[in-house]
Amino acid sequence: MSSYIDFSQPSLWISTASILFNPTFWNIAAQQEYHNKILTKLAGGNARFGCYGLAVTIFSLGIFRDYLYNEALVAQPTHPALLSPLVKYSAIPLFLTGNTLVLSSMWALGVTGTYLGDYFGILMDAPVTSFPFNVSEAPMYHGSTLSFLATALWYGKPAGLFLTAIVASAYSVARRWEDPFTGMIYAKRDEERKRGKKGI
Ligand SMILES: *[C@@H]1O[C@H](CO)[C@@H](O)[C@H](O)[C@H]1NC(C)=O
């Protein structure tokens, strides 16, 4: 195993830490917003601006995480089995698919829909079911994971596959946390809508 992945490289662990940090950070920030309106207060009482601030922060953390991932891969050995043209060029459709899923879901959801607007009380009228949500339950997470996988294969680095597995696990934990919570937010809204209708 040690000839496949150089676990003595600090950059490997720095990349791991940033992969785990990002979803942890945005979930804590979103929970704090939901319960204490912290980001809305920081934005002078404007929930939309608070959400934009979180969006810029999460987006920047994502860019930094991608940079640390690439830095980590540079310091890692390649493996001959991963250097075959078949493996290398399979990275291209994977990367294109991954980016299509990420960009099209951002396009479908908009800024506040993508970046946890529900926690700010900025709810969507109805769940988005159009592409890419008709091909993936979590296109943002699946697309992002595919891009990590594609990069690992393109450079032929087993360490990239290791880090991709950490990305997939981090997103899986995040979804187990986020999906029931946003479900609860929308269930509450639907309950209030029903009550509103009865009041009329
Ligand atoms: C998803 O929707 C797109 C258009 O919005 C359509 O072209 C595609 O065939 C759909 N895919 C599935 C699996 O339903």
Short mmCIF file of N, CA and C in Angstrom, two decimals, residues 18-34 39 54-55 57-59 61-62 65 114-116 119-120 140-141 144 167 170-171 174-175 177-178:
data_model
loop_
_atom_site.label_atom_id
_atom_site.label_comp_id
_atom_site.label_asym_id
_atom_site.label_seq_id
_atom_site.Cartn_x
_atom_site.Cartn_y
_atom_site.Cartn_z
N SER A 18 -9.00 19.60 4.62
CA SER A 18 -9.84 20.61 3.96
C SER A 18 -11.10 19.95 3.38
N ILE A 19 -10.96 18.72 2.90
CA ILE A 19 -12.14 18.00 2.37
C ILE A 19 -13.16 17.79 3.48
N LEU A 20 -12.69 17.43 4.67
CA LEU A 20 -13.61 17.18 5.79
C LEU A 20 -14.12 18.50 6.38
N PHE A 21 -13.28 19.52 6.32
CA PHE A 21 -13.66 20.80 6.94
C PHE A 21 -14.84 21.44 6.21
N ASN A 22 -14.83 21.44 4.88
CA ASN A 22 -15.82 22.24 4.15
C ASN A 22 -17.27 21.91 4.47
N PRO A 23 -17.72 20.64 4.30
CA PRO A 23 -19.13 20.37 4.65
C PRO A 23 -19.42 20.55 6.13
N THR A 24 -18.41 20.31 6.99
CA THR A 24 -18.60 20.54 8.43
C THR A 24 -18.86 22.01 8.67
N PHE A 25 -18.04 22.87 8.05
CA PHE A 25 -18.19 24.31 8.22
C PHE A 25 -19.56 24.78 7.75
N TRP A 26 -19.98 24.38 6.52
CA TRP A 26 -21.22 24.97 6.02
C TRP A 26 -22.42 24.44 6.77
N ASN A 27 -22.31 23.22 7.30
CA ASN A 27 -23.45 22.75 8.11
C ASN A 27 -23.55 23.47 9.44
N ILE A 28 -22.41 23.74 10.07
CA ILE A 28 -22.44 24.48 11.34
C ILE A 28 -22.95 25.89 11.09
N ALA A 29 -22.43 26.53 10.03
CA ALA A 29 -22.86 27.90 9.71
C ALA A 29 -24.36 27.94 9.43
N ALA A 30 -24.85 26.96 8.66
CA ALA A 30 -26.27 26.96 8.29
C ALA A 30 -27.15 26.69 9.52
N GLN A 31 -26.69 25.80 10.40
CA GLN A 31 -27.46 25.51 11.62
C GLN A 31 -27.52 26.76 12.51
N GLN A 32 -26.39 27.45 12.60
CA GLN A 32 -26.35 28.67 13.41
C GLN A 32 -27.28 29.73 12.82
N GLU A 33 -27.32 29.78 11.50
CA GLU A 33 -28.23 30.72 10.85
C GLU A 33 -29.67 30.34 11.14
N TYR A 34 -29.99 29.07 11.02
CA TYR A 34 -31.37 28.63 11.21
C TYR A 34 -31.83 28.91 12.63
N LEU A 39 -25.94 34.77 10.47
CA LEU A 39 -25.43 35.34 9.23
C LEU A 39 -26.32 36.49 8.76
N LEU A 54 -22.51 33.69 2.60
CA LEU A 54 -22.18 32.27 2.82
C LEU A 54 -21.80 31.61 1.50
N ALA A 55 -22.51 31.99 0.42
CA ALA A 55 -22.23 31.41 -0.90
C ALA A 55 -20.80 31.72 -1.32
N THR A 57 -18.30 32.47 0.58
CA THR A 57 -17.38 31.78 1.49
C THR A 57 -17.25 30.30 1.10
N ILE A 58 -18.39 29.64 0.88
CA ILE A 58 -18.36 28.20 0.54
C ILE A 58 -17.66 28.01 -0.80
N PHE A 59 -17.97 28.89 -1.76
CA PHE A 59 -17.36 28.79 -3.09
C PHE A 59 -15.83 28.94 -2.99
N LEU A 61 -13.92 28.44 -0.31
CA LEU A 61 -13.37 27.27 0.39
C LEU A 61 -13.26 26.09 -0.58
N GLY A 62 -14.20 26.00 -1.52
CA GLY A 62 -14.17 24.92 -2.50
C GLY A 62 -12.98 25.06 -3.44
N ARG A 65 -9.91 24.14 -1.48
CA ARG A 65 -9.86 22.69 -1.32
C ARG A 65 -9.34 22.03 -2.60
N THR A 114 -28.77 26.90 -4.17
CA THR A 114 -27.55 26.10 -4.11
C THR A 114 -26.90 26.21 -2.74
N TYR A 115 -26.86 27.44 -2.21
CA TYR A 115 -26.08 27.68 -1.00
C TYR A 115 -26.98 27.84 0.23
N LEU A 116 -27.78 26.80 0.51
CA LEU A 116 -28.44 26.65 1.80
C LEU A 116 -29.42 27.76 2.14
N TYR A 119 -32.10 27.50 4.93
CA TYR A 119 -31.77 27.73 6.34
C TYR A 119 -31.95 29.21 6.70
N PHE A 120 -31.98 30.07 5.67
CA PHE A 120 -32.18 31.50 5.88
C PHE A 120 -33.66 31.87 5.76
N MET A 140 -25.07 17.97 -7.21
CA MET A 140 -23.93 18.78 -6.80
C MET A 140 -22.84 17.89 -6.18
N TYR A 141 -23.27 17.03 -5.29
CA TYR A 141 -22.32 16.14 -4.60
C TYR A 141 -21.77 15.07 -5.54
N SER A 144 -19.38 16.77 -8.05
CA SER A 144 -18.12 17.15 -7.42
C SER A 144 -17.24 15.92 -7.20
N VAL A 167 -13.84 12.31 -0.07
CA VAL A 167 -14.84 13.28 -0.55
C VAL A 167 -16.23 12.62 -0.54
N ALA A 170 -17.47 12.17 2.99
CA ALA A 170 -17.84 13.45 3.62
C ALA A 170 -19.20 13.91 3.10
N TYR A 171 -19.44 13.78 1.79
CA TYR A 171 -20.72 14.19 1.22
C TYR A 171 -21.85 13.28 1.70
N ALA A 174 -22.69 14.39 5.09
CA ALA A 174 -23.38 15.69 5.00
C ALA A 174 -24.83 15.50 4.58
N ARG A 175 -25.06 14.62 3.59
CA ARG A 175 -26.44 14.41 3.13
C ARG A 175 -27.29 13.77 4.20
N TRP A 177 -27.17 14.33 7.15
CA TRP A 177 -27.45 15.40 8.09
C TRP A 177 -28.40 16.42 7.47
N GLU A 178 -28.12 16.78 6.20
CA GLU A 178 -28.83 17.89 5.54
C GLU A 178 -30.22 17.50 5.05
#
